């Protein structure tokens, strides 16, 4: 945006209410004078700040913007039509001084003459004096700022080390996917690529070269053009419909359609990487690059980023004729710009420093798999934390997901069978296959979550609604009658009958067996794949997919982490996070007694052993066995007798026992939330 220094116009200050107002002596310019005040009537004086001064609508209409142009449109117009870029913006005196005195200011005195001159230009009196010395009016001075474009370099002269070879060769990826052509013709066309493998001496190229077109062998290329035109006639309408489907609005690099489309435009299958084309620059974009019309339905894209335009803005202009080389041809419905190119004449590759890491792509609603998206786009995998799981050592899976549904059906069938035995009149003269649901069955809301009391405890409860149509009640009734018959025969023999397996249980076992077999086959295939990869020296995982846990997100900025707070001075000593760590550290460093105790059991092992004994109902002996220690150390010197001294009477006078954990008869250091203290 242009920021111009506008002179300040001050409106006459109204006198206080108690004084008789006098007309001002000075005359304001007529266009800036406010409306005449009717002083005969009483008026109320209001106090306004400079940015709140009331302005009537006529003032806004006279001096408001005439054209409603967005900032992006203004930048584009200034860059393309007027020839200056955002880094050449017209700055106000304040902004000019701020840019020229970046390393100078309050602490460092102004040193450079540009900064000193910019500081003097802040004064309106000095600025008017300089404008008067130049013999210009104020408007002419500001208009002249648009003409300043810096030093314009001389045009580049492109020189090649050898002759520029332009070939008429059919693309290697012909025909497109899904298009069938004659196999003999295709074989004849592809022989052109074999001829390209012949080495040519650069010194003899100019001597052997000729301009006679009749002697050129273009039969293969002409056959390719015949097949290409057939493909265009069959797919032209389909491609235009797809363009309207995926591209709501047209922008440079996308398929031309409507009034922009002309007969004879080349489609994407016509081009191939390495092809030299002559075109015309149609658009330049600050953040994307330049677009060149090479006679196709898609304009070629030359990636140029931001400040690189500063070096090449005088060499690439809209409308100039250029020579380009195609670097890549991509899917037009995945990538924003399907044809990527570079300038050959003028050759400005040495002036482009910032390259695009990856070409820009489209993100569609159907892109639900990020791994598939980045593979199609040629992106590296997003690093993930290594789960450190060896799948070949994991247990086989035998729980089929449909077993849970079978268990629900089994319970529903048995509940209906129990209801039939308790209420036989309810199901009298009814066929089980004709039973229907009492309510309209809603499959989406068939599970209801609630809570219920069980032995004075409120527990979560899940109610599953199942349709009668899903049940096999006739088979369940036959199974129940068979079990009742067996139970009656066992009772007559004086035996106790027990149901071992029911029909649904056997069905569940079959599903689990199927799942186990499939898991077993997958395990065998995985082991074979790992063996083949190791034999060939291939990586077991996709390179870059997983990152070790120690390196995952190391040094990454996390605003939720207190480490990145501006007032963070470390984890406080009395926090719950560091309490357990301090207890372990105190036990390891401050063991009372022999040093060999540390090697017998660690703090974590003792806590684990203590929890196991409590779970078994055993009492944990936390007291030190002094008699056993005396028997073991009977041959020690008398100097160690003071270790048996009882210090318990020196503890808390209230008689409270210590709650510190003891390991192998040794009590850890006394801990508190205020810090760490040794005994």
XYZ file of C-alpha atoms in Angstrom:
679
model
C 0.000 0.000 0.000
C 1.128 3.531 -0.653
C 1.556 5.639 2.453
C 1.906 9.328 1.672
C 2.588 12.150 4.073
C -0.556 14.309 4.149
C -0.311 17.846 5.517
C -2.423 18.487 8.584
C -5.242 21.043 8.351
C -6.480 22.463 11.625
C -10.027 23.619 11.997
C -10.666 26.857 13.933
C -11.088 26.252 17.630
C -14.413 27.414 18.983
C -14.351 29.821 21.941
C -15.827 28.988 25.326
C -19.539 29.313 25.894
C -19.320 32.356 28.196
C -17.341 34.467 25.687
C -18.760 36.143 22.653
C -17.511 34.258 19.645
C -15.462 36.189 17.108
C -14.938 35.254 13.508
C -11.474 33.890 12.826
C -8.949 36.223 11.246
C -7.262 33.630 9.042
C -8.918 32.170 5.996
C -8.963 28.406 5.461
C -8.985 26.910 1.985
C -12.567 26.777 0.805
C -12.595 23.048 0.265
C -11.395 22.311 3.794
C -13.555 24.878 5.657
C -16.380 23.377 7.662
C -19.926 24.561 7.298
C -20.660 28.065 8.602
C -21.914 28.018 12.136
C -25.153 29.728 12.994
C -23.903 31.697 15.995
C -27.244 33.379 16.617
C -28.634 30.128 17.982
C -27.406 28.589 21.175
C -25.042 25.715 20.628
C -23.344 23.236 22.931
C -19.589 22.897 22.744
C -18.334 19.285 22.764
C -14.777 18.152 23.354
C -13.419 15.755 20.691
C -10.031 14.204 20.281
C -8.179 14.638 17.017
C -9.361 11.321 15.574
C -12.986 11.825 16.656
C -13.639 15.231 15.096
C -17.133 15.176 13.592
C -17.133 15.452 9.822
C -20.229 15.913 7.733
C -21.191 13.537 4.911
C -20.325 16.004 2.159
C -16.706 16.022 3.322
C -16.499 12.230 3.116
C -18.081 12.209 -0.330
C -15.610 14.791 -1.601
C -12.441 13.273 -0.214
C -13.313 9.564 0.197
C -11.966 6.874 -2.123
C -13.493 7.099 -5.580
C -12.838 3.487 -6.603
C -13.448 0.513 -4.362
C -10.310 -1.522 -5.016
C -9.001 -4.225 -2.724
C -5.451 -4.171 -1.448
C -4.523 -7.257 -3.467
C -5.880 -5.702 -6.665
C -3.970 -2.496 -5.961
C -0.723 -4.408 -5.453
C -1.283 -6.359 -8.659
C -2.029 -3.160 -10.641
C 0.975 -1.333 -9.260
C 3.284 -4.265 -9.943
C 2.152 -5.213 -13.437
C 1.029 -1.892 -14.962
C 3.173 0.663 -13.147
C 6.204 -1.575 -12.866
C 7.053 -1.308 -9.162
C 6.818 -4.069 -6.559
C 5.937 -4.034 -2.831
C 9.582 -3.501 -1.875
C 9.446 -0.212 -3.823
C 6.492 1.233 -1.933
C 6.299 4.974 -1.361
C 6.961 5.430 2.347
C 5.925 8.263 4.607
C 8.771 10.303 6.156
C 8.279 8.437 9.433
C 8.443 5.006 7.774
C 11.405 6.093 5.644
C 13.297 7.194 8.752
C 12.415 3.951 10.570
C 13.766 1.841 7.682
C 17.007 3.807 7.275
C 17.800 3.889 11.008
C 17.198 0.264 11.959
C 20.561 -0.098 13.745
C 20.586 3.445 15.127
C 18.362 5.444 17.420
C 18.169 6.312 21.104
C 21.163 4.319 22.357
C 23.292 4.736 19.225
C 23.581 8.146 17.595
C 22.611 8.572 13.959
C 25.682 7.988 11.836
C 24.798 7.330 8.206
C 23.961 10.400 6.077
C 20.781 8.676 4.807
C 19.454 8.283 8.359
C 20.371 11.889 9.261
C 18.642 13.211 6.135
C 15.548 11.074 6.831
C 15.455 12.444 10.393
C 15.542 16.031 9.084
C 12.716 15.251 6.656
C 10.438 14.544 9.616
C 10.168 18.305 10.169
C 7.505 19.825 7.874
C 9.478 23.089 7.664
C 12.625 21.343 6.423
C 10.589 19.171 4.071
C 8.917 22.200 2.468
C 12.331 23.844 2.149
C 13.747 20.831 0.273
C 10.705 20.730 -1.996
C 11.148 24.438 -2.734
C 14.827 23.916 -3.543
C 13.833 21.269 -6.099
C 11.469 23.773 -7.701
C 8.433 21.533 -7.324
C 5.065 21.836 -5.716
C 4.000 19.420 -3.011
C 1.775 17.428 -5.362
C 4.510 17.218 -7.989
C 6.980 16.031 -5.353
C 4.719 13.140 -4.314
C 3.909 12.297 -7.921
C 7.618 12.082 -8.656
C 8.054 9.394 -6.009
C 6.212 6.946 -8.280
C 8.838 7.414 -10.985
C 11.707 6.252 -8.742
C 12.482 2.635 -9.603
C 16.061 2.288 -8.499
C 18.890 1.173 -10.701
C 17.644 -0.674 -13.755
C 20.241 -3.277 -14.805
C 21.172 -4.069 -18.378
C 19.247 -6.869 -20.103
C 20.616 -10.370 -19.634
C 22.309 -12.039 -22.585
C 21.747 -15.805 -22.496
C 24.753 -17.856 -23.602
C 24.840 -21.666 -23.787
C 27.914 -23.854 -23.587
C 26.590 -25.890 -26.508
C 23.810 -25.679 -29.064
C 20.234 -25.744 -27.798
C 18.674 -28.964 -29.073
C 14.955 -28.832 -29.858
C 13.459 -32.262 -30.546
C 10.174 -33.501 -31.928
C 9.786 -36.660 -29.859
C 6.527 -38.285 -28.686
C 6.067 -38.393 -24.889
C 7.281 -41.477 -23.077
C 4.024 -41.774 -21.106
C 1.842 -42.037 -24.207
C -0.922 -43.289 -24.282
C -2.836 -41.900 -21.269
C -4.223 -44.321 -18.716
C -7.370 -46.048 -19.917
C -6.847 -45.228 -23.619
C -6.158 -48.157 -25.930
C -4.233 -47.774 -29.192
C -2.927 -50.127 -31.841
C -0.036 -52.140 -30.381
C 1.988 -52.147 -33.601
C 1.642 -48.389 -33.981
C 2.619 -47.880 -30.346
C 5.688 -50.075 -30.803
C 6.674 -48.025 -33.861
C 6.224 -44.767 -31.898
C 8.369 -45.965 -28.987
C 11.287 -46.753 -31.263
C 11.935 -42.989 -31.272
C 13.118 -43.227 -27.671
C 15.659 -45.894 -28.611
C 17.125 -43.575 -31.242
C 17.660 -40.901 -28.575
C 20.205 -43.140 -26.831
C 22.769 -42.553 -29.595
C 25.666 -40.401 -28.366
C 26.334 -37.180 -30.288
C 29.619 -35.280 -30.244
C 28.993 -31.592 -29.538
C 31.882 -30.562 -31.780
C 30.333 -32.246 -34.809
C 26.736 -31.153 -34.165
C 27.010 -27.814 -35.969
C 28.829 -29.449 -38.894
C 26.327 -32.277 -39.309
C 23.227 -30.198 -38.575
C 20.937 -29.198 -41.403
C 17.847 -27.052 -41.840
C 16.257 -29.305 -44.431
C 12.960 -30.510 -42.965
C 12.309 -33.046 -45.710
C 15.195 -35.247 -44.606
C 14.011 -35.386 -40.977
C 12.493 -38.685 -39.900
C 9.172 -37.450 -38.475
C 7.075 -40.530 -39.289
C 6.892 -41.634 -35.657
C 6.010 -38.149 -34.478
C 3.286 -37.774 -37.117
C 1.795 -41.118 -36.055
C 1.776 -39.889 -32.464
C -0.036 -36.691 -33.558
C -2.694 -38.803 -35.288
C -3.371 -40.824 -32.132
C -3.239 -37.679 -30.019
C -5.946 -35.947 -32.104
C -8.172 -39.011 -31.793
C -7.794 -38.909 -28.021
C -8.611 -35.155 -27.939
C -11.808 -35.597 -29.941
C -12.989 -38.340 -27.580
C -12.096 -36.679 -24.259
C -12.361 -32.915 -24.840
C -15.926 -32.554 -23.504
C -15.241 -34.796 -20.522
C -12.189 -32.770 -19.497
C -14.163 -29.518 -19.688
C -16.930 -30.921 -17.456
C -14.350 -32.093 -14.920
C -12.804 -28.629 -14.993
C -16.116 -27.017 -14.015
C -16.615 -29.664 -11.337
C -13.276 -29.234 -9.572
C -12.450 -25.578 -10.372
C -15.222 -23.188 -9.416
C -13.239 -20.133 -10.568
C -10.486 -19.805 -13.106
C -7.036 -18.633 -12.071
C -3.620 -18.826 -13.800
C -2.328 -22.344 -14.248
C -5.742 -24.014 -14.399
C -7.556 -25.313 -17.461
C -8.838 -22.642 -19.847
C -12.508 -22.885 -20.730
C -15.332 -20.846 -22.165
C -14.178 -17.744 -24.041
C -10.536 -18.396 -23.052
C -10.515 -21.785 -24.791
C -9.492 -21.890 -28.446
C -9.498 -24.764 -30.880
C -6.101 -26.380 -31.324
C -4.901 -25.885 -27.743
C -2.648 -28.712 -26.640
C -3.785 -30.990 -23.822
C -1.526 -32.357 -21.093
C -0.611 -35.641 -22.879
C 1.087 -33.571 -25.583
C 3.794 -32.291 -23.208
C 6.606 -34.176 -21.512
C 9.472 -33.252 -19.142
C 12.490 -31.931 -20.997
C 10.482 -30.353 -23.798
C 11.610 -26.883 -24.968
C 8.744 -24.491 -25.704
C 8.395 -20.861 -26.789
C 5.745 -18.877 -24.936
C 4.526 -15.542 -23.679
C 4.476 -14.390 -20.046
C 0.828 -13.844 -19.095
C 0.903 -13.302 -15.320
C 3.389 -12.665 -12.548
C 2.463 -13.387 -8.933
C 4.407 -12.322 -5.879
C 3.923 -15.535 -3.886
C 3.563 -18.167 -6.637
C 5.701 -17.180 -9.619
C 5.310 -16.486 -13.325
C 2.854 -18.121 -15.733
C 3.719 -18.626 -19.391
C 1.302 -19.386 -22.223
C 2.855 -22.211 -24.285
C -0.197 -22.869 -26.451
C -1.830 -25.416 -24.131
C -5.009 -25.523 -22.083
C -2.827 -25.050 -18.997
C -0.376 -22.178 -18.606
C 3.073 -23.289 -17.508
C 4.156 -22.402 -13.973
C 7.627 -21.065 -13.162
C 7.995 -21.125 -9.339
C 9.416 -17.877 -7.948
C 9.031 -16.848 -4.308
C 8.769 -13.419 -2.738
C 12.116 -11.651 -2.530
C 13.502 -13.495 -5.555
C 11.393 -11.106 -7.626
C 13.682 -8.314 -6.431
C 16.523 -9.690 -8.546
C 14.569 -10.640 -11.661
C 11.786 -8.034 -11.788
C 13.571 -6.120 -14.565
C 14.223 -9.232 -16.679
C 10.733 -10.817 -16.637
C 7.813 -8.649 -17.692
C 4.246 -9.442 -18.645
C 3.882 -9.870 -22.398
C 7.504 -10.692 -23.246
C 8.470 -13.701 -25.385
C 10.482 -16.348 -23.522
C 11.838 -19.858 -24.010
C 11.055 -22.379 -21.290
C 11.858 -26.003 -20.466
C 9.232 -28.273 -18.933
C 10.491 -29.807 -15.689
C 7.464 -31.831 -14.562
C 3.960 -32.799 -15.654
C 1.523 -33.676 -12.864
C -2.070 -34.666 -12.153
C -4.227 -31.540 -12.703
C -6.807 -32.594 -10.088
C -4.250 -33.120 -7.321
C -1.746 -30.335 -8.068
C -2.690 -26.697 -8.535
C -0.254 -26.118 -11.398
C 0.158 -29.289 -13.507
C 3.025 -28.003 -15.717
C 6.207 -26.838 -13.956
C 8.873 -25.087 -16.030
C 12.036 -23.008 -15.887
C 13.218 -20.089 -18.007
C 15.764 -20.926 -20.688
C 15.868 -17.538 -22.426
C 16.381 -15.283 -20.537
C 18.272 -17.712 -18.330
C 17.641 -16.423 -14.785
C 18.074 -19.632 -12.794
C 21.126 -18.192 -11.056
C 18.954 -15.337 -9.715
C 16.375 -17.618 -8.053
C 17.442 -18.619 -4.558
C 14.278 -19.705 -2.727
C 12.724 -22.782 -4.322
C 9.404 -24.374 -3.446
C 9.984 -27.436 -1.296
C 6.945 -29.125 -2.834
C 4.459 -28.001 -5.493
C 1.132 -26.757 -4.066
C -1.711 -29.284 -4.030
C -5.486 -29.453 -3.550
C -7.036 -30.801 -0.348
C -10.361 -32.443 -1.172
C -13.091 -33.618 1.186
C -12.509 -37.231 0.161
C -8.873 -37.091 1.302
C -9.347 -39.005 4.549
C -6.067 -40.935 4.483
C -3.121 -38.537 5.038
C -0.560 -41.228 4.134
C -2.202 -41.828 0.768
C -2.392 -38.073 0.140
C 1.284 -37.451 0.807
C 2.313 -40.437 -1.337
C 0.304 -39.085 -4.269
C 1.790 -35.620 -3.726
C 5.375 -36.809 -3.389
C 5.700 -35.554 0.183
C 7.882 -37.243 2.794
C 6.054 -39.087 5.580
C 4.928 -37.169 8.621
C 7.245 -38.322 11.431
C 5.517 -40.332 14.118
C 6.665 -41.669 17.430
C 8.087 -45.163 17.099
C 5.687 -47.551 18.910
C 8.623 -49.950 19.396
C 6.343 -52.922 18.823
C 7.606 -56.059 17.093
C 4.487 -57.327 15.401
C 6.057 -60.703 14.637
C 6.349 -61.319 18.394
C 2.845 -60.170 19.348
C 0.293 -62.852 20.330
C -2.134 -64.072 17.703
C -5.584 -62.495 17.645
C -8.543 -64.832 18.174
C -11.418 -62.556 19.212
C -13.636 -61.990 16.191
C -15.506 -58.635 16.281
C -18.825 -60.336 15.406
C -18.695 -62.475 18.554
C -20.016 -59.598 20.687
C -23.067 -59.338 18.436
C -23.638 -63.104 18.643
C -23.472 -62.934 22.440
C -26.161 -60.230 22.459
C -28.385 -62.317 20.174
C -27.850 -65.379 22.376
C -28.885 -63.486 25.522
C -31.985 -62.059 23.805
C -33.073 -65.528 22.624
C -32.615 -67.060 26.084
C -34.574 -64.209 27.694
C -37.517 -64.905 25.361
C -37.272 -68.645 26.078
C -37.391 -67.962 29.834
C -40.411 -65.700 29.299
C -42.166 -68.455 27.332
C -41.682 -70.959 30.183
C -42.940 -68.511 32.814
C -45.853 -67.094 30.727
C -47.001 -69.841 28.327
C -50.386 -68.156 27.752
C -48.692 -65.095 26.292
C -47.258 -67.096 23.374
C -50.198 -69.482 22.910
C -51.321 -69.916 19.289
C -48.447 -67.725 18.068
C -45.686 -68.569 15.650
C -42.263 -67.467 16.746
C -41.311 -66.518 13.177
C -44.221 -64.051 13.046
C -43.306 -62.081 16.171
C -42.699 -58.372 15.628
C -41.156 -55.546 17.623
C -43.362 -53.652 20.056
C -41.808 -50.329 18.976
C -40.233 -49.073 15.800
C -36.683 -50.371 15.916
C -34.037 -47.643 15.471
C -30.744 -49.282 14.552
C -28.724 -46.085 15.040
C -29.983 -45.554 18.625
C -30.182 -49.176 19.724
C -27.780 -48.679 22.653
C -28.782 -46.672 25.717
C -26.341 -45.744 28.473
C -27.627 -45.203 31.990
C -26.777 -45.971 35.627
C -28.225 -48.450 38.119
C -27.653 -49.447 41.741
C -26.060 -52.793 42.525
C -25.457 -53.617 46.201
C -25.736 -49.928 47.170
C -23.253 -48.909 44.490
C -24.191 -46.797 41.483
C -22.695 -48.484 38.414
C -22.893 -47.675 34.685
C -25.512 -49.686 32.813
C -25.820 -50.327 29.082
C -29.165 -51.325 27.542
C -28.998 -52.947 24.105
C -32.156 -53.073 21.982
C -32.307 -55.932 19.462
C -34.933 -56.517 16.811
C -36.864 -59.776 16.921
C -36.233 -60.217 13.197
C -32.530 -60.790 13.895
C -33.236 -63.681 16.281
C -33.577 -67.371 15.367
C -36.259 -68.218 17.906
C -37.332 -71.525 16.355
C -33.800 -72.964 16.625
C -33.534 -71.639 20.184
C -36.886 -73.250 21.109
C -35.806 -76.604 19.652
C -32.548 -76.388 21.602
C -34.405 -75.558 24.842
C -36.812 -78.497 24.372
C -33.876 -80.842 23.728
C -32.108 -79.688 26.913
C -35.321 -80.096 28.948
C -35.643 -83.664 27.646
C -32.039 -84.480 28.580
C -32.476 -82.882 32.001
C -35.625 -85.008 32.644
C -33.845 -88.249 31.629
C -30.858 -87.390 33.857
C -33.186 -86.726 36.778
C -34.826 -90.122 36.337
C -31.361 -91.736 36.484
C -30.544 -89.724 39.588
C -27.843 -87.701 37.880
C -27.291 -83.963 37.653
C -27.593 -82.503 34.171
C -25.299 -79.685 33.072
C -25.372 -77.805 29.753
C -21.827 -77.818 28.372
C -22.128 -75.843 25.134
C -25.049 -74.219 23.410
C -25.647 -73.577 19.739
C -24.555 -69.945 19.826
C -21.411 -70.836 21.795
C -20.275 -73.208 19.074
C -20.952 -70.503 16.477
C -18.794 -68.069 18.455
C -15.968 -70.612 18.620
C -16.124 -71.060 14.840
C -15.810 -67.309 14.261
C -12.905 -67.085 16.704
C -11.171 -69.985 14.939
C -11.585 -68.249 11.573
C -10.092 -65.094 13.041
C -7.195 -67.021 14.577
C -6.404 -68.733 11.258
C -6.385 -65.416 9.438
C -4.123 -63.912 12.093
C -1.815 -66.921 11.797
C -1.593 -66.547 8.014
C -0.866 -62.829 8.346
C 1.897 -63.625 10.836
C 3.480 -66.101 8.420
C 3.312 -63.565 5.566
C 4.863 -60.895 7.813
C 7.731 -63.182 8.789
C 8.360 -64.040 5.130
C 8.373 -60.331 4.236
C 10.822 -59.508 7.039
C 13.101 -62.379 6.018
C 13.149 -61.260 2.372
C 13.835 -57.641 3.331
C 16.705 -58.621 5.605
C 18.175 -60.917 2.937
C 18.079 -58.108 0.349
C 19.267 -55.418 2.756
C 16.012 -53.441 2.550
C 14.608 -51.425 5.482
C 11.847 -53.069 7.485
C 9.901 -49.808 7.859
C 9.301 -46.938 5.476
C 12.278 -44.556 5.855
C 11.322 -41.464 7.796
C 7.954 -42.796 8.945
C 8.905 -43.393 12.578
C 11.178 -41.370 14.827
C 12.749 -42.778 18.015
C 10.879 -41.873 21.173
C 13.891 -39.949 22.506
C 14.022 -37.761 19.359
C 10.271 -37.360 18.789
C 9.278 -33.675 18.967
C 12.548 -32.851 20.618
C 12.876 -29.098 21.031
C 9.439 -28.458 19.529
C 7.606 -25.419 20.810
C 4.650 -26.417 22.943
C 2.691 -23.480 24.431
C 1.022 -25.800 26.952
C 4.389 -26.836 28.366
C 5.410 -24.665 31.358
C 8.952 -24.787 30.041
C 8.006 -22.104 27.509
C 6.456 -19.677 30.010
C 8.234 -16.366 30.205
C 8.457 -16.671 34.008
C 9.428 -20.363 34.136
C 12.259 -21.036 36.613
C 12.104 -24.819 36.710
C 9.743 -27.339 38.228
C 8.889 -26.329 41.829
C 10.324 -28.573 44.529
C 7.017 -29.183 46.289
C 4.956 -30.200 43.242
C 3.276 -33.600 42.971
C 5.160 -34.227 39.742
C 8.566 -34.181 41.380
C 7.562 -35.630 44.767
C 7.894 -39.276 43.695
C 11.176 -38.530 41.916
C 12.545 -36.871 45.049
C 11.499 -39.813 47.222
C 13.293 -42.262 44.949
C 16.356 -40.047 44.802
C 16.400 -39.667 48.586
C 16.222 -43.423 49.101
C 19.035 -44.037 46.643
C 21.342 -41.416 48.129
C 20.568 -41.522 51.864
C 20.432 -45.172 52.924
C 21.193 -45.703 56.619
C 23.287 -48.798 57.366
C 25.472 -50.890 55.116
C 26.020 -49.915 51.534
C 25.217 -53.431 50.332
C 21.534 -52.801 51.091
C 21.281 -50.694 47.911
C 22.277 -53.625 45.733
C 19.788 -56.004 47.353
C 16.558 -54.188 46.411
C 15.653 -50.897 44.764
C 12.895 -48.578 45.808
C 10.632 -49.533 42.897
C 11.106 -53.269 43.571
C 10.177 -52.805 47.217
C 7.017 -50.873 46.404
C 6.067 -53.542 43.851
C 6.707 -56.356 46.365
C 4.733 -54.506 49.004
C 1.704 -54.101 46.703
C 1.835 -57.798 45.746
C 1.875 -58.877 49.401
C -0.983 -56.560 50.250
C -2.995 -58.002 47.352
C -2.373 -61.548 48.687
C -3.418 -60.474 52.171
C 0.005 -60.962 53.718
C 1.430 -58.549 56.269
C 4.450 -56.601 55.148
C 7.274 -56.706 57.673
C 8.632 -53.173 57.499
C 10.556 -53.425 60.773
C 14.203 -54.156 60.685
C 15.049 -57.660 61.969
C 17.694 -56.700 64.517
C 18.160 -60.245 65.926
C 18.880 -61.713 62.516
C 21.272 -58.914 61.768
C 23.058 -59.543 65.090
C 23.494 -63.225 64.259
C 24.875 -62.425 60.818
C 27.266 -59.777 62.141
C 28.387 -61.476 65.336
C 32.042 -61.397 64.356
C 32.101 -57.644 63.687
C 33.988 -55.203 65.852
C 32.481 -53.562 68.928
C 32.533 -50.198 67.180
C 29.419 -51.268 65.249
C 27.382 -51.804 68.413
C 26.150 -48.243 68.294
C 24.207 -49.124 65.138
C 21.773 -51.103 67.302
C 20.908 -48.006 69.287
C 17.177 -47.201 69.240
C 16.579 -43.653 68.078
C 12.813 -43.912 68.184
C 12.498 -41.828 71.372
C 14.122 -38.914 69.502
C 11.265 -38.815 66.990
C 7.925 -37.058 67.128
C 6.964 -36.407 70.785
C 3.320 -37.073 69.937
C 4.138 -40.731 69.527
C 3.159 -40.948 65.846
C 4.937 -43.671 63.948
C 6.892 -42.852 60.834
C 5.040 -43.262 57.565
C 8.222 -43.355 55.452
C 8.721 -46.580 53.435
C 11.357 -49.047 54.583
C 13.386 -51.227 52.240
C 15.245 -54.249 53.661
C 14.722 -52.799 57.128
C 16.039 -49.358 56.118
C 13.858 -46.274 56.275
C 14.135 -43.751 53.460
C 14.817 -40.090 54.083
C 12.039 -38.071 55.596
C 10.167 -36.192 52.889
C 7.754 -33.296 53.010
C 6.154 -30.930 50.553
C 8.534 -28.197 51.678
C 11.594 -30.034 50.455
C 13.992 -32.888 51.200
C 15.460 -33.458 54.673
C 17.697 -36.259 55.812
C 17.262 -38.140 59.094
